[in-house]
CSV table of C-alpha atoms and ligand atoms in Angstrom, one decimal:
chain,number,residue,atom,x,y,z
I,578,MET,CA,-19.2,-55.9,44.1
I,579,ASN,CA,-16.0,-56.5,45.9
I,580,ASP,CA,-14.3,-53.5,47.7
I,581,ARG,CA,-11.8,-53.0,44.8
I,582,GLN,CA,-14.8,-52.6,42.6
I,583,ARG,CA,-16.6,-50.4,44.8
I,584,PHE,CA,-13.7,-48.2,45.3
I,585,ILE,CA,-13.4,-47.9,41.4
I,586,TYR,CA,-16.8,-47.2,41.1
I,587,VAL,CA,-17.0,-44.5,43.8
I,588,VAL,CA,-13.6,-42.8,42.2
I,589,LEU,CA,-15.2,-42.8,38.6
I,590,LEU,CA,-18.4,-41.6,40.1
I,591,TRP,CA,-16.8,-38.5,41.6
I,592,THR,CA,-14.5,-37.9,38.8
I,593,SER,CA,-17.7,-37.6,36.4
I,594,VAL,CA,-19.4,-35.2,39.0
I,595,PHE,CA,-16.2,-33.0,38.9
I,596,LEU,CA,-15.7,-33.0,35.2
I,597,ALA,CA,-19.5,-32.1,34.8
I,598,GLY,CA,-18.8,-29.2,37.1
I,599,CYS,CA,-15.9,-28.0,35.5
I,600,LYS,CA,-17.7,-27.8,32.1
I,601,GLU,CA,-20.4,-25.8,33.7
I,602,ILE,CA,-18.1,-23.4,35.2
I,603,SER,CA,-16.3,-22.8,31.9
I,604,GLN,CA,-19.5,-22.6,29.8
I,605,THR,CA,-20.9,-20.2,32.3
I,606,LYS,CA,-17.5,-18.3,31.9
I,607,GLU,CA,-17.8,-18.0,28.1
I,608,ALA,CA,-21.4,-17.0,28.3
I,609,ASN,CA,-20.2,-14.3,30.6
I,610,MET,CA,-17.3,-13.3,28.8
I,611,GLU,CA,-17.8,-9.8,27.2
I,612,PRO,CA,-15.8,-7.3,25.5
I,613,SER,CA,-14.5,-4.5,28.0
I,614,ILE,CA,-13.5,-0.8,28.1
I,615,THR,CA,-11.8,1.0,31.0
I,616,LYS,CA,-10.3,4.6,31.5
I,617,THR,CA,-7.3,5.6,33.1
I,618,ASP,CA,-5.7,9.0,33.5
I,619,PHE,CA,-3.2,9.9,31.1
I,620,GLY,CA,-1.9,13.1,32.5
I,621,LYS,CA,-2.4,16.8,31.6
I,622,THR,CA,-1.6,18.9,28.4
I,623,LYS,CA,0.9,21.5,28.8
I,624,ASP,CA,-2.1,23.9,28.8
I,625,GLY,CA,-3.7,22.0,31.8
I,626,GLN,CA,-6.4,19.7,30.1
I,627,ASN,CA,-7.2,16.4,31.5
I,628,VAL,CA,-6.4,13.5,29.3
I,629,ASP,CA,-7.4,10.1,29.4
I,630,LEU,CA,-6.4,6.6,28.2
I,631,TYR,CA,-9.1,3.9,27.3
I,632,THR,CA,-8.4,0.4,27.1
I,633,LEU,CA,-10.6,-1.7,24.6
I,634,THR,CA,-10.4,-5.4,25.1
I,635,ASN,CA,-12.3,-8.0,22.8
I,636,ILE,CA,-13.3,-11.6,23.9
I,637,ASN,CA,-10.2,-13.2,22.1
I,638,GLY,CA,-7.9,-11.0,24.3
I,639,LEU,CA,-7.0,-8.3,21.5
I,640,VAL,CA,-6.2,-5.0,23.2
I,641,VAL,CA,-6.3,-1.3,21.8
I,642,LYS,CA,-5.4,1.7,24.0
I,643,ILE,CA,-6.7,5.0,22.6
I,644,THR,CA,-6.2,8.2,24.1
I,645,ASN,CA,-8.5,11.2,23.6
I,646,TYR,CA,-5.6,13.6,23.1
I,647,GLY,CA,-5.4,13.5,19.1
I,648,GLY,CA,-7.4,10.3,19.1
I,649,ILE,CA,-4.0,8.3,19.1
I,650,VAL,CA,-4.0,4.6,19.2
I,651,THR,CA,-1.1,4.2,21.6
I,652,GLU,CA,-1.0,0.3,21.8
I,653,LEU,CA,-2.6,-2.7,19.7
I,654,TRP,CA,-2.0,-6.1,20.9
I,655,THR,CA,-2.7,-8.8,18.4
I,656,PRO,CA,-1.7,-12.7,18.7
I,657,ASP,CA,1.0,-14.2,16.5
I,658,ARG,CA,0.4,-17.7,14.9
I,659,ASN,CA,1.3,-19.3,18.3
I,660,GLY,CA,-1.3,-16.9,20.2
I,661,LYS,CA,1.8,-14.9,21.8
I,662,LEU,CA,0.2,-11.0,22.0
I,663,ASP,CA,2.6,-8.4,20.7
I,664,ASP,CA,2.1,-4.6,20.6
I,665,ILE,CA,2.4,-3.8,16.6
I,666,VAL,CA,2.0,-0.3,16.7
I,667,LEU,CA,4.7,2.5,17.5
I,668,GLY,CA,4.1,5.2,20.2
I,669,PHE,CA,5.1,6.5,23.4
I,670,ASP,CA,4.1,5.6,26.9
I,671,ASN,CA,3.4,9.1,28.1
I,672,LEU,CA,1.7,12.4,26.8
I,673,LYS,CA,4.6,14.6,27.1
I,674,ASP,CA,6.3,12.8,24.4
I,675,TYR,CA,3.2,12.8,22.0
I,676,GLU,CA,2.9,16.7,22.8
I,677,GLU,CA,6.5,17.3,21.8
I,678,LYS,CA,8.2,14.8,19.5
I,679,SER,CA,5.4,12.7,17.8
I,680,PRO,CA,5.6,12.3,14.0
I,681,TYR,CA,1.8,11.6,14.1
I,682,PHE,CA,2.2,8.2,15.8
I,683,GLY,CA,-1.4,6.6,15.8
I,684,CYS,CA,-3.3,9.7,15.5
I,685,ILE,CA,-6.4,11.1,13.8
I,686,VAL,CA,-5.3,13.4,11.0
I,687,GLY,CA,-7.3,16.3,10.0
I,688,ARG,CA,-8.9,18.6,8.9
I,689,TYR,CA,-6.9,17.5,6.0
I,690,GLY,CA,-4.9,14.2,5.7
I,691,ASN,CA,-1.5,14.7,3.7
I,692,ARG,CA,-0.3,17.7,1.8
I,693,ILE,CA,-1.9,20.8,0.3
I,694,ALA,CA,0.6,22.6,-2.2
I,695,LYS,CA,1.9,25.9,-0.7
I,696,GLY,CA,-1.1,25.7,1.9
I,697,LYS,CA,-3.5,27.4,-0.6
I,698,PHE,CA,-6.6,26.4,-2.4
I,699,THR,CA,-9.6,28.0,-3.9
I,700,LEU,CA,-13.2,27.1,-3.2
I,701,ASP,CA,-16.2,28.9,-4.7
I,702,GLY,CA,-13.9,31.5,-6.0
I,703,LYS,CA,-12.3,32.5,-2.8
I,704,GLU,CA,-8.7,31.8,-1.9
I,705,TYR,CA,-7.9,30.4,1.3
I,706,THR,CA,-4.4,30.3,3.0
I,707,LEU,CA,-3.6,27.5,5.4
I,708,ALA,CA,-0.8,27.1,8.1
I,709,VAL,CA,2.4,25.9,6.5
I,710,ASN,CA,4.2,23.3,8.5
I,711,ASN,CA,6.2,21.2,6.0
I,712,GLY,CA,8.6,23.3,4.1
I,713,GLU,CA,6.5,25.5,1.8
I,714,ASN,CA,3.4,23.1,2.2
I,715,HIS,CA,0.6,22.3,4.4
I,716,LEU,CA,0.6,18.8,6.1
I,717,HIS,CA,-1.8,16.9,8.1
I,718,GLY,CA,-3.9,19.6,9.2
I,719,GLY,CA,-1.3,22.3,9.9
I,720,LEU,CA,0.6,23.4,13.1
I,721,LYS,CA,-2.3,22.4,15.5
I,722,GLY,CA,-4.0,19.4,13.6
I,723,PHE,CA,-6.7,17.1,15.1
I,724,ASP,CA,-3.9,15.2,16.3
I,725,LYS,CA,-2.9,17.7,18.7
I,726,VAL,CA,-6.3,18.6,20.4
I,727,VAL,CA,-8.2,17.0,23.3
I,728,TRP,CA,-11.5,15.3,22.0
I,729,ASP,CA,-14.6,14.7,23.9
I,730,ALA,CA,-14.8,10.9,24.7
I,731,GLU,CA,-17.9,8.6,25.3
I,732,SER,CA,-17.4,4.8,25.9
I,733,ILE,CA,-19.8,2.4,23.8
I,734,GLN,CA,-20.2,-1.3,24.8
I,735,SER,CA,-22.3,-4.2,23.4
I,736,ALA,CA,-22.0,-7.9,23.4
I,737,GLU,CA,-20.0,-8.1,20.0
I,738,SER,CA,-17.8,-5.0,20.4
I,739,VAL,CA,-16.3,-2.1,22.5
I,740,GLY,CA,-15.9,1.3,21.1
I,741,LEU,CA,-14.9,4.8,21.9
I,742,LYS,CA,-16.7,7.7,20.3
I,743,LEU,CA,-14.7,11.0,20.0
I,744,HIS,CA,-16.1,14.4,19.2
I,745,TYR,CA,-14.2,17.5,18.3
I,746,LEU,CA,-15.6,20.9,17.1
I,747,SER,CA,-13.2,22.7,14.7
I,748,LYS,CA,-13.6,26.3,14.8
I,749,ASP,CA,-14.1,28.4,11.6
I,750,MET,CA,-10.8,29.3,10.2
I,751,GLU,CA,-8.9,26.9,12.5
I,752,GLU,CA,-5.5,26.6,10.9
I,753,GLY,CA,-6.9,28.7,7.9
I,754,TYR,CA,-9.9,26.3,7.1
I,755,PRO,CA,-13.2,27.7,6.5
I,756,GLY,CA,-16.4,26.7,8.5
I,757,ASN,CA,-17.2,25.3,11.7
I,758,LEU,CA,-16.5,21.5,11.5
I,759,ASP,CA,-18.2,19.1,13.8
I,760,VAL,CA,-16.4,16.0,13.7
I,761,THR,CA,-17.0,12.5,15.3
I,762,VAL,CA,-14.8,9.5,15.0
I,763,THR,CA,-15.6,6.2,16.3
I,764,TYR,CA,-13.2,3.4,16.9
I,765,THR,CA,-14.7,0.1,17.5
I,766,LEU,CA,-13.1,-3.3,18.5
I,767,THR,CA,-14.9,-6.3,17.3
I,768,ASN,CA,-15.0,-9.8,18.7
I,769,LYS,CA,-14.4,-10.7,15.1
I,770,ASP,CA,-10.8,-9.0,15.7
I,771,GLU,CA,-11.5,-6.0,13.7
I,772,LEU,CA,-10.5,-2.3,14.5
I,773,GLN,CA,-13.1,-0.2,12.8
I,774,ILE,CA,-12.7,3.6,12.4
I,775,ALA,CA,-15.8,5.6,11.3
I,776,TYR,CA,-15.6,9.2,10.3
I,777,GLU,CA,-18.6,11.7,10.4
I,778,ALA,CA,-18.2,15.5,10.0
I,779,SER,CA,-20.5,18.3,9.0
I,780,THR,CA,-20.0,21.9,8.4
I,781,ASP,CA,-21.8,25.4,8.5
I,782,LYS,CA,-19.6,26.8,5.5
I,783,PRO,CA,-18.2,25.3,2.5
I,784,THR,CA,-14.8,23.7,3.4
I,785,ILE,CA,-12.6,20.7,2.7
I,786,CYS,CA,-12.2,17.6,4.7
I,787,ASN,CA,-10.2,14.5,4.6
I,788,LEU,CA,-9.5,12.5,7.8
I,789,THR,CA,-7.5,9.4,8.2
I,790,ASN,CA,-5.6,7.7,11.1
I,791,HIS,CA,-1.7,7.5,11.2
I,792,ASN,CA,-0.9,4.1,13.1
I,793,TYR,CA,2.8,3.2,12.4
I,794,TYR,CA,2.5,-0.6,11.9
I,795,ASN,CA,5.1,-3.4,12.1
I,796,LEU,CA,3.4,-6.8,12.4
I,797,ALA,CA,6.6,-8.3,13.7
I,798,GLY,CA,5.9,-6.1,16.8
I,799,GLN,CA,6.7,-2.5,17.6
I,800,GLY,CA,10.6,-1.5,17.8
I,801,VAL,CA,11.9,-4.9,17.1
I,802,ARG,CA,13.1,-4.5,13.5
I,803,ASP,CA,12.4,-2.8,10.0
I,804,ASN,CA,9.4,-3.2,8.1
I,805,TYR,CA,11.4,-4.9,5.1
I,806,GLU,CA,10.1,-8.6,5.7
I,807,ASN,CA,6.4,-7.6,5.8
I,808,GLN,CA,4.7,-8.4,2.8
I,809,LEU,CA,2.2,-5.7,1.3
I,810,MET,CA,-0.4,-6.1,-1.1
I,811,ILE,CA,-2.1,-2.9,-2.3
I,812,ASN,CA,-5.3,-3.3,-4.3
I,813,ALA,CA,-4.3,-0.5,-6.9
I,814,ASP,CA,-3.2,-0.6,-10.4
I,815,TYR,CA,-2.4,3.2,-10.4
I,816,PHE,CA,-0.8,5.5,-8.0
I,817,THR,CA,-0.3,9.4,-7.9
I,818,PRO,CA,3.4,10.2,-8.8
I,819,VAL,CA,4.6,13.3,-7.1
I,820,ASP,CA,7.1,16.0,-7.4
I,821,GLU,CA,10.1,16.6,-5.2
I,822,GLY,CA,8.1,18.3,-2.4
I,823,LEU,CA,5.7,15.3,-2.4
I,824,ILE,CA,3.0,17.1,-4.0
I,825,PRO,CA,0.9,14.9,-6.8
I,826,THR,CA,1.6,16.2,-10.2
I,827,GLY,CA,-2.0,15.2,-11.1
I,828,GLU,CA,-1.2,12.1,-13.2
I,829,LEU,CA,-2.6,8.6,-12.5
I,830,ARG,CA,0.4,6.5,-13.5
I,831,SER,CA,0.2,2.7,-13.9
I,832,VAL,CA,2.3,0.7,-11.3
I,833,LYS,CA,2.9,-2.1,-13.7
I,834,ASP,CA,6.8,-2.8,-14.1
I,835,THR,CA,7.6,-0.2,-11.3
I,836,PRO,CA,8.4,-0.9,-7.6
I,837,MET,CA,5.0,0.6,-7.0
I,838,ASP,CA,3.5,-2.6,-8.2
I,839,PHE,CA,1.9,-4.3,-5.1
I,840,THR,CA,-0.8,-6.0,-6.8
I,841,ARG,CA,0.8,-9.2,-5.7
I,842,PRO,CA,2.0,-9.6,-2.1
I,843,THR,CA,5.7,-8.1,-2.0
I,844,ALA,CA,8.2,-7.7,0.8
I,845,ILE,CA,8.3,-3.8,1.5
I,846,GLY,CA,12.2,-3.9,1.4
I,847,ALA,CA,12.6,-6.0,-1.9
I,848,ARG,CA,12.4,-2.9,-4.1
I,849,ILE,CA,12.6,0.2,-1.6
I,850,ASP,CA,16.1,1.2,-2.6
I,851,SER,CA,15.8,0.7,-6.4
I,852,ASP,CA,16.9,3.5,-8.6
I,853,ASP,CA,13.7,4.9,-9.3
I,854,THR,CA,12.8,8.6,-9.3
I,855,GLN,CA,9.7,8.3,-7.2
I,856,LEU,CA,11.4,6.4,-4.7
I,857,LYS,CA,14.1,9.0,-4.6
I,858,TYR,CA,11.6,12.0,-3.8
I,859,GLY,CA,10.0,10.0,-1.2
I,860,GLY,CA,13.2,8.8,0.4
I,861,GLY,CA,11.3,5.2,0.0
I,862,TYR,CA,7.7,4.8,-0.3
I,863,ASP,CA,5.6,7.9,0.5
I,864,HIS,CA,2.9,7.8,-2.1
I,865,ASN,CA,-0.8,7.5,-2.5
I,866,TRP,CA,-2.3,4.5,-4.5
I,867,VAL,CA,-5.6,4.7,-6.4
I,868,LEU,CA,-7.6,2.0,-5.2
I,869,ASN,CA,-9.3,-0.5,-7.8
I,870,LYS,CA,-12.8,0.2,-6.4
I,871,LYS,CA,-15.5,2.9,-6.5
I,872,ALA,CA,-14.9,5.8,-4.0
I,873,GLY,CA,-17.8,5.5,-1.4
I,874,GLU,CA,-18.0,1.8,-1.5
I,875,MET,CA,-16.4,-0.4,1.0
I,876,GLY,CA,-13.8,-2.5,-0.6
I,877,LEU,CA,-10.2,-4.0,-0.2
I,878,ALA,CA,-7.4,-1.5,0.1
I,879,ALA,CA,-4.5,-3.6,1.6
I,880,LYS,CA,-3.2,-6.6,3.0
I,881,VAL,CA,-0.1,-7.3,5.2
I,882,TYR,CA,1.4,-10.5,6.1
I,883,ASP,CA,4.5,-11.1,8.4
I,884,PRO,CA,6.0,-14.5,7.6
I,885,GLU,CA,8.0,-14.6,11.0
I,886,THR,CA,4.9,-14.0,13.3
I,887,GLY,CA,2.2,-15.2,10.9
I,888,ARG,CA,0.2,-12.0,11.8
I,889,VAL,CA,-1.9,-10.7,8.9
I,890,MET,CA,-3.8,-7.3,8.8
I,891,GLU,CA,-6.4,-6.7,5.8
I,892,ILE,CA,-7.6,-3.2,5.5
I,893,HIS,CA,-11.0,-2.4,3.9
I,894,THR,CA,-12.2,1.0,3.4
I,895,THR,CA,-14.8,3.3,1.5
I,896,GLU,CA,-12.0,5.8,0.7
I,897,PRO,CA,-10.6,6.1,-2.8
I,898,GLY,CA,-7.0,6.1,-1.9
I,899,VAL,CA,-4.3,4.9,0.5
I,900,GLN,CA,-1.2,6.5,1.5
I,901,PHE,CA,1.8,3.9,2.1
I,902,TYR,CA,4.4,5.7,3.9
I,903,SER,CA,7.4,3.3,4.8
I,904,GLY,CA,8.7,5.2,7.9
I,905,ASN,CA,11.4,6.8,5.9
I,906,PHE,CA,11.8,9.8,8.3
I,907,LEU,CA,12.4,7.6,11.4
I,908,ASP,CA,16.0,7.7,11.9
I,909,GLY,CA,16.7,6.3,15.5
I,910,THR,CA,16.4,9.6,17.4
I,911,LEU,CA,13.0,8.6,18.8
I,912,VAL,CA,12.8,6.5,21.7
I,913,GLY,CA,9.3,5.0,22.2
I,914,LYS,CA,7.6,2.5,24.5
I,915,GLU,CA,9.7,0.1,26.6
I,916,GLY,CA,12.7,2.2,25.6
I,917,LYS,CA,12.6,0.9,22.1
I,918,VAL,CA,14.7,3.0,19.5
I,919,TYR,CA,12.5,3.6,16.4
I,920,LYS,CA,15.2,3.2,13.6
I,921,HIS,CA,14.9,4.0,9.9
I,922,ARG,CA,11.9,2.3,8.4
I,923,TYR,CA,10.9,0.3,11.4
I,924,ALA,CA,7.2,0.8,10.7
I,925,PHE,CA,4.8,1.6,7.8
I,926,CYS,CA,1.5,3.6,7.6
I,927,LEU,CA,-1.5,2.8,5.5
I,928,GLU,CA,-3.5,5.8,5.5
I,929,THR,CA,-6.9,5.4,3.8
I,930,GLN,CA,-7.8,9.0,2.4
I,931,HIS,CA,-8.7,11.0,-0.6
I,932,TYR,CA,-5.7,11.9,-2.6
I,933,PRO,CA,-3.2,14.5,-1.5
I,934,ASP,CA,-3.6,18.0,-2.6
I,935,SER,CA,-7.1,17.2,-4.1
I,936,PRO,CA,-8.2,20.8,-3.5
I,937,ASN,CA,-6.0,21.9,-6.3
I,938,LYS,CA,-6.5,19.0,-8.5
I,939,PRO,CA,-10.1,19.1,-10.3
I,940,ASP,CA,-9.8,15.7,-11.8
I,941,PHE,CA,-9.2,14.1,-8.4
I,942,PRO,CA,-12.1,12.8,-6.3
I,943,SER,CA,-13.6,16.0,-4.6
I,944,THR,CA,-12.9,16.8,-0.9
I,945,VAL,CA,-15.3,19.6,-0.6
I,946,LEU,CA,-18.0,19.5,2.2
I,947,ARG,CA,-20.9,21.7,2.1
I,948,PRO,CA,-23.4,22.7,4.6
I,949,GLY,CA,-26.2,20.1,4.8
I,950,GLN,CA,-24.0,17.3,3.5
I,951,ILE,CA,-22.6,14.6,5.9
I,952,TYR,CA,-18.9,13.5,5.5
I,953,LYS,CA,-18.9,9.8,6.3
I,954,THR,CA,-16.0,7.2,5.7
I,955,THR,CA,-15.2,3.9,7.4
I,956,THR,CA,-12.0,2.0,7.5
I,957,VAL,CA,-11.9,-1.6,8.8
I,958,HIS,CA,-8.7,-3.4,10.0
I,959,LYS,CA,-8.9,-7.2,10.2
I,960,PHE,CA,-6.4,-9.1,12.1
I,961,SER,CA,-5.8,-12.7,11.7
I,962,THR,CA,-2.9,-15.4,11.5
I,963,LYS,CA,-1.6,-17.7,9.0
F,1317,LIG,C1,3.5,11.5,4.9
F,1317,LIG,C2,4.9,11.6,5.2
F,1317,LIG,C3,5.1,12.1,6.6
F,1317,LIG,C4,4.4,11.0,7.5
F,1317,LIG,C5,4.6,11.6,8.9
F,1317,LIG,C6,2.9,10.5,5.8
F,1317,LIG,O1,1.4,10.6,5.9
F,1317,LIG,O2,3.2,11.1,3.5
F,1317,LIG,O3,5.5,12.2,4.1
F,1317,LIG,O4,6.5,12.1,6.8
F,1317,LIG,O5,3.0,11.2,7.3
F,1317,LIG,O6,4.1,13.1,9.2
């Protein structure tokens, strides 16, 4: 070996030692990489209750922020097709705005998601009167629904996921509902890029229960544009038409040959302003779709794709219906996170649930919960890109 050869030999030897070291470090790092959950202060409610903000991060870098005020998802960061993370839900960056002006951004909705006509229903021969907060109707649990209460929170962590378990005891006759309702909602962010929401409840008197989540999504990113380009597929051949007050008539109507047909992926904006009575009543889409699957069984509810960013969200649920609301009441008066102005139809909601006004519609799947029974539903949002 001459000097030059010896020099090359030494350089190669050191390079291979260096590379082997790097590999080991990166393997160790991967083996150690676990999802995480951290807690920070999110301020005090007007009546002095402390509220926290939990940040859940999975091993792929997806981030979900949830506050125990209303169980609200305040941020949800997912990658676009180039790996760039964006926050894809509307919301506020402070508790005060949530308390004062939120149109149910990201919250847990309860005790009853969506409307109950005139705030009245009869159960076992007794008529109950609920708080009325939407014209003459009851909406999303009343004046102080589950979106406006402080939940007990507990972090959950495993190698595959991180979660936040929220608990709330809704007292007998709260907002007019009978029975003490013990509710647990668990948000779980998995390493498979899924946000799961599991709802459980039990009661000590016959009551009604219909829980959901009210995330306002835009797969292009929050506050950047309207939802028109997002392509939506809803796994439903029927929907529940409504009257002018957005109360279902009781009919299950075929979506065929109507702007309600989302059986094939269709841009939300493609038919939203069509001359259609149902769209006029809703000011756009604000209806419940009857999912093509058995209630209680996990199955596909909807899939959304944004061609610009490549983001895909697929929703599976055990619920029999999904309320697709196209953000028609957003009008540019709300200023949200990062100073973004939330204009008309800047987001959409897909609220998996039982049908609106079920307590007054004997032919709809029942929302009655009795002592001894456990209310149990699950919805999974799977994020990917294409
Ligand atoms: C309802 C809409 C309502 C929105 C926000 C949706 O679930 O169907 O009518 O405006 O929630 O409150």
